[in-house]
Amino acid sequence: SAQDDAAFTYADAPTLGDGVLAGGPMGGGNVVTIDGTGFFDGVTVEIGGNACTPVVVVSETRLTCTAPAGTEGPADIEVITTEGTATAEGGYLYAPAPTVTTASPTGQPIQQGTPITIAGTGFYPGTSVLIGGVACTNVVFVSSTQITCNAPSGLSGWVPLVISNASGDVTVVDAFYYSPSV
């Protein structure tokens, strides 16, 4: 009867997004947030074949866990439920602290909205990009070695670029010069 059915929770197999979903240091220990669907109590998570624990189900579409140690490079994320397994191939990037090899444009003044391209290593979703202490806008992780964004507002003169990820940060002093507003 319909009354008996109310005692059961029906769930679909879990799903995950594509691409690099998270990242962190090779030693693990950082809290990872994973978005998808079909998450419920009792779900288990593996990164690179190792348990990501404890798993906290925030909602049916978000969970967190503490990353295990791994080797540098991409690792698969697996979310396992009684209804099935969702795999994000290369969905986690074990990376060292970020580095910056180039930040452009160089040699010309910038202003709010100027497109910025940063090349380096250790870039993944969750990496922060600050220019003069203000978050860059429209941040796009093109790859683990390239980020694009737009220069934030409210700055003037020479400003630093700071890139931070779960493994550490790097500062480029006087990376950009903001021209006075006209």
mmCIF file of C-alpha atoms in Angstrom:
data_model
loop_
_atom_site.group_PDB
_atom_site.id
_atom_site.type_symbol
_atom_site.label_atom_id
_atom_site.label_comp_id
_atom_site.label_asym_id
_atom_site.label_seq_id
_atom_site.Cartn_x
_atom_site.Cartn_y
_atom_site.Cartn_z
ATOM 1 C CA SER A 1 0.000 0.000 0.000
ATOM 2 C CA ALA A 2 0.981 3.642 -0.306
ATOM 3 C CA GLN A 3 1.366 3.858 3.454
ATOM 4 C CA ASP A 4 4.022 1.132 3.452
ATOM 5 C CA ASP A 5 5.947 2.871 0.660
ATOM 6 C CA ALA A 6 6.394 5.935 2.871
ATOM 7 C CA ALA A 7 8.862 3.967 5.006
ATOM 8 C CA PHE A 8 11.320 3.729 2.120
ATOM 9 C CA THR A 9 13.600 6.409 0.713
ATOM 10 C CA TYR A 10 14.037 6.102 -3.019
ATOM 11 C CA ALA A 11 17.294 7.428 -4.396
ATOM 12 C CA ASP A 12 18.895 7.662 -7.778
ATOM 13 C CA ALA A 13 22.464 6.623 -8.496
ATOM 14 C CA PRO A 14 24.868 9.459 -7.638
ATOM 15 C CA THR A 15 26.295 11.802 -10.275
ATOM 16 C CA LEU A 16 29.311 14.116 -10.312
ATOM 17 C CA GLY A 17 30.388 17.018 -12.492
ATOM 18 C CA ASP A 18 33.093 16.860 -15.140
ATOM 19 C CA GLY A 19 36.645 18.151 -14.981
ATOM 20 C CA VAL A 20 38.754 18.902 -11.917
ATOM 21 C CA LEU A 21 36.328 19.275 -9.027
ATOM 22 C CA ALA A 22 38.841 19.781 -6.186
ATOM 23 C CA GLY A 23 42.476 19.530 -5.264
ATOM 24 C CA GLY A 24 44.966 19.623 -2.458
ATOM 25 C CA PRO A 25 48.408 18.719 -1.146
ATOM 26 C CA MET A 26 49.990 15.299 -1.662
ATOM 27 C CA GLY A 27 49.865 14.727 2.109
ATOM 28 C CA GLY A 28 46.061 15.027 2.115
ATOM 29 C CA GLY A 29 44.309 16.312 5.223
ATOM 30 C CA ASN A 30 42.357 19.108 3.545
ATOM 31 C CA VAL A 31 38.566 19.205 3.590
ATOM 32 C CA VAL A 32 37.152 18.522 0.123
ATOM 33 C CA THR A 33 33.713 19.733 -1.011
ATOM 34 C CA ILE A 34 32.112 17.586 -3.718
ATOM 35 C CA ASP A 35 28.988 18.657 -5.589
ATOM 36 C CA GLY A 36 26.745 16.295 -7.542
ATOM 37 C CA THR A 37 23.422 14.521 -7.006
ATOM 38 C CA GLY A 38 22.110 11.462 -5.194
ATOM 39 C CA PHE A 39 24.098 11.901 -1.955
ATOM 40 C CA PHE A 40 22.641 10.461 1.255
ATOM 41 C CA ASP A 41 23.826 9.094 4.599
ATOM 42 C CA GLY A 42 25.936 5.977 4.190
ATOM 43 C CA VAL A 43 27.706 7.245 1.052
ATOM 44 C CA THR A 44 31.422 6.493 0.813
ATOM 45 C CA VAL A 45 34.016 8.485 -1.103
ATOM 46 C CA GLU A 46 37.365 7.422 -2.513
ATOM 47 C CA ILE A 47 40.040 9.627 -4.038
ATOM 48 C CA GLY A 48 42.650 7.751 -6.026
ATOM 49 C CA GLY A 49 41.329 4.498 -4.554
ATOM 50 C CA ASN A 50 41.816 5.648 -0.943
ATOM 51 C CA ALA A 51 39.033 6.475 1.532
ATOM 52 C CA CYS A 52 38.117 10.147 1.952
ATOM 53 C CA THR A 53 36.774 10.208 5.527
ATOM 54 C CA PRO A 54 34.809 11.201 7.443
ATOM 55 C CA VAL A 55 32.092 11.823 4.859
ATOM 56 C CA VAL A 56 29.613 14.536 5.867
ATOM 57 C CA VAL A 57 26.480 14.685 3.709
ATOM 58 C CA VAL A 58 25.618 18.391 3.668
ATOM 59 C CA SER A 59 22.677 17.868 1.295
ATOM 60 C CA GLU A 60 21.565 15.568 -1.535
ATOM 61 C CA THR A 61 23.848 17.607 -3.821
ATOM 62 C CA ARG A 62 26.891 18.340 -1.607
ATOM 63 C CA LEU A 63 29.201 16.380 0.654
ATOM 64 C CA THR A 64 32.521 16.961 2.347
ATOM 65 C CA CYS A 65 35.322 14.656 3.433
ATOM 66 C CA THR A 66 38.996 14.865 4.415
ATOM 67 C CA ALA A 67 41.310 13.939 1.550
ATOM 68 C CA PRO A 68 43.695 11.012 1.875
ATOM 69 C CA ALA A 69 47.354 11.306 0.897
ATOM 70 C CA GLY A 70 48.151 10.740 -2.781
ATOM 71 C CA THR A 71 50.756 11.184 -5.471
ATOM 72 C CA GLU A 72 51.123 14.367 -7.528
ATOM 73 C CA GLY A 73 48.750 14.580 -10.453
ATOM 74 C CA PRO A 74 45.116 13.820 -11.190
ATOM 75 C CA ALA A 75 43.183 11.175 -9.242
ATOM 76 C CA ASP A 76 39.688 9.789 -9.715
ATOM 77 C CA ILE A 77 36.917 10.697 -7.273
ATOM 78 C CA GLU A 78 34.420 7.906 -6.630
ATOM 79 C CA VAL A 79 31.172 8.428 -4.754
ATOM 80 C CA ILE A 80 29.689 5.060 -3.815
ATOM 81 C CA THR A 81 26.099 4.512 -2.659
ATOM 82 C CA THR A 82 23.814 1.496 -2.499
ATOM 83 C CA GLU A 83 22.287 2.774 -5.764
ATOM 84 C CA GLY A 84 25.560 2.880 -7.696
ATOM 85 C CA THR A 85 28.914 4.589 -8.119
ATOM 86 C CA ALA A 86 29.691 7.941 -9.735
ATOM 87 C CA THR A 87 33.244 8.482 -10.951
ATOM 88 C CA ALA A 88 34.874 11.772 -11.875
ATOM 89 C CA GLU A 89 37.967 10.671 -13.781
ATOM 90 C CA GLY A 90 40.840 12.950 -12.803
ATOM 91 C CA GLY A 91 38.357 14.896 -10.666
ATOM 92 C CA TYR A 92 40.901 15.583 -7.916
ATOM 93 C CA LEU A 93 44.322 17.154 -8.469
ATOM 94 C CA TYR A 94 47.098 16.413 -5.989
ATOM 95 C CA ALA A 95 49.295 19.452 -6.401
ATOM 96 C CA PRO A 96 52.140 21.265 -4.711
ATOM 97 C CA ALA A 97 51.811 24.888 -3.625
ATOM 98 C CA PRO A 98 51.124 27.078 -6.666
ATOM 99 C CA THR A 99 53.803 28.762 -8.740
ATOM 100 C CA VAL A 100 53.502 31.677 -11.137
ATOM 101 C CA THR A 101 55.663 31.830 -14.252
ATOM 102 C CA THR A 102 53.881 34.728 -16.010
ATOM 103 C CA ALA A 103 51.057 37.122 -15.244
ATOM 104 C CA SER A 104 49.871 39.299 -18.103
ATOM 105 C CA PRO A 105 49.350 41.927 -19.271
ATOM 106 C CA THR A 106 52.788 43.146 -18.255
ATOM 107 C CA GLY A 107 54.341 46.515 -18.957
ATOM 108 C CA GLN A 108 51.023 48.342 -19.325
ATOM 109 C CA PRO A 109 48.592 49.820 -16.799
ATOM 110 C CA ILE A 110 45.430 47.898 -15.997
ATOM 111 C CA GLN A 111 42.073 48.907 -14.579
ATOM 112 C CA GLN A 112 38.886 47.242 -13.336
ATOM 113 C CA GLY A 113 37.789 44.501 -15.743
ATOM 114 C CA THR A 114 41.129 44.148 -17.557
ATOM 115 C CA PRO A 115 41.495 40.485 -18.659
ATOM 116 C CA ILE A 116 44.333 38.803 -16.740
ATOM 117 C CA THR A 117 46.077 35.562 -17.722
ATOM 118 C CA ILE A 118 48.233 33.746 -15.173
ATOM 119 C CA ALA A 119 50.491 30.823 -16.068
ATOM 120 C CA GLY A 120 52.110 28.546 -13.515
ATOM 121 C CA THR A 121 51.367 25.301 -11.689
ATOM 122 C CA GLY A 122 49.088 23.979 -8.968
ATOM 123 C CA PHE A 123 45.866 25.636 -10.196
ATOM 124 C CA TYR A 124 42.519 23.944 -9.545
ATOM 125 C CA PRO A 125 39.009 24.918 -8.456
ATOM 126 C CA GLY A 126 39.252 26.280 -4.930
ATOM 127 C CA THR A 127 42.504 28.105 -5.712
ATOM 128 C CA SER A 128 42.128 31.777 -4.816
ATOM 129 C CA VAL A 129 43.387 34.638 -6.972
ATOM 130 C CA LEU A 130 43.901 37.974 -5.215
ATOM 131 C CA ILE A 131 45.136 41.159 -6.848
ATOM 132 C CA GLY A 132 46.046 43.827 -4.320
ATOM 133 C CA GLY A 133 44.216 41.768 -1.673
ATOM 134 C CA VAL A 134 40.959 41.818 -3.671
ATOM 135 C CA ALA A 135 39.520 38.689 -5.318
ATOM 136 C CA CYS A 136 39.862 38.565 -9.092
ATOM 137 C CA THR A 137 36.454 38.347 -10.816
ATOM 138 C CA ASN A 138 35.220 35.818 -13.408
ATOM 139 C CA VAL A 139 37.966 33.321 -12.482
ATOM 140 C CA VAL A 140 38.286 30.459 -15.003
ATOM 141 C CA PHE A 141 40.563 27.473 -14.395
ATOM 142 C CA VAL A 142 41.646 26.801 -17.975
ATOM 143 C CA SER A 143 43.984 24.013 -16.794
ATOM 144 C CA SER A 144 46.210 23.142 -13.842
ATOM 145 C CA THR A 145 48.739 25.551 -15.412
ATOM 146 C CA GLN A 146 46.543 28.491 -16.511
ATOM 147 C CA ILE A 147 43.971 30.788 -14.899
ATOM 148 C CA THR A 148 42.136 33.698 -16.486
ATOM 149 C CA CYS A 149 40.168 36.370 -14.641
ATOM 150 C CA ASN A 150 39.239 40.044 -14.696
ATOM 151 C CA ALA A 151 41.029 42.659 -12.604
ATOM 152 C CA PRO A 152 39.003 43.734 -9.545
ATOM 153 C CA SER A 153 37.979 47.303 -8.772
ATOM 154 C CA GLY A 154 39.047 49.781 -6.113
ATOM 155 C CA LEU A 155 42.824 49.582 -6.521
ATOM 156 C CA SER A 156 45.527 52.028 -7.552
ATOM 157 C CA GLY A 157 49.284 51.961 -8.077
ATOM 158 C CA TRP A 158 51.450 48.857 -7.937
ATOM 159 C CA VAL A 159 49.667 45.824 -6.477
ATOM 160 C CA PRO A 160 50.716 42.240 -5.686
ATOM 161 C CA LEU A 161 49.246 39.027 -7.107
ATOM 162 C CA VAL A 162 48.650 36.234 -4.559
ATOM 163 C CA ILE A 163 47.624 32.718 -5.634
ATOM 164 C CA SER A 164 46.643 30.303 -2.820
ATOM 165 C CA ASN A 165 45.590 26.656 -2.822
ATOM 166 C CA ALA A 166 45.273 24.011 -0.110
ATOM 167 C CA SER A 167 49.024 23.334 -0.398
ATOM 168 C CA GLY A 168 50.243 26.920 0.092
ATOM 169 C CA ASP A 169 50.525 30.226 -1.706
ATOM 170 C CA VAL A 170 52.774 32.326 -3.908
ATOM 171 C CA THR A 171 53.064 36.118 -4.047
ATOM 172 C CA VAL A 172 54.244 38.146 -7.018
ATOM 173 C CA VAL A 173 55.134 41.577 -5.604
ATOM 174 C CA ASP A 174 54.215 44.557 -7.812
ATOM 175 C CA ALA A 175 52.604 42.244 -10.385
ATOM 176 C CA PHE A 176 50.310 44.904 -11.887
ATOM 177 C CA TYR A 177 50.053 48.682 -12.075
ATOM 178 C CA TYR A 178 46.576 50.174 -11.810
ATOM 179 C CA SER A 179 46.216 53.387 -13.770
ATOM 180 C CA PRO A 180 44.325 56.222 -12.112
ATOM 181 C CA SER A 181 40.675 56.414 -13.160
ATOM 182 C CA VAL A 182 39.878 59.045 -15.754
#
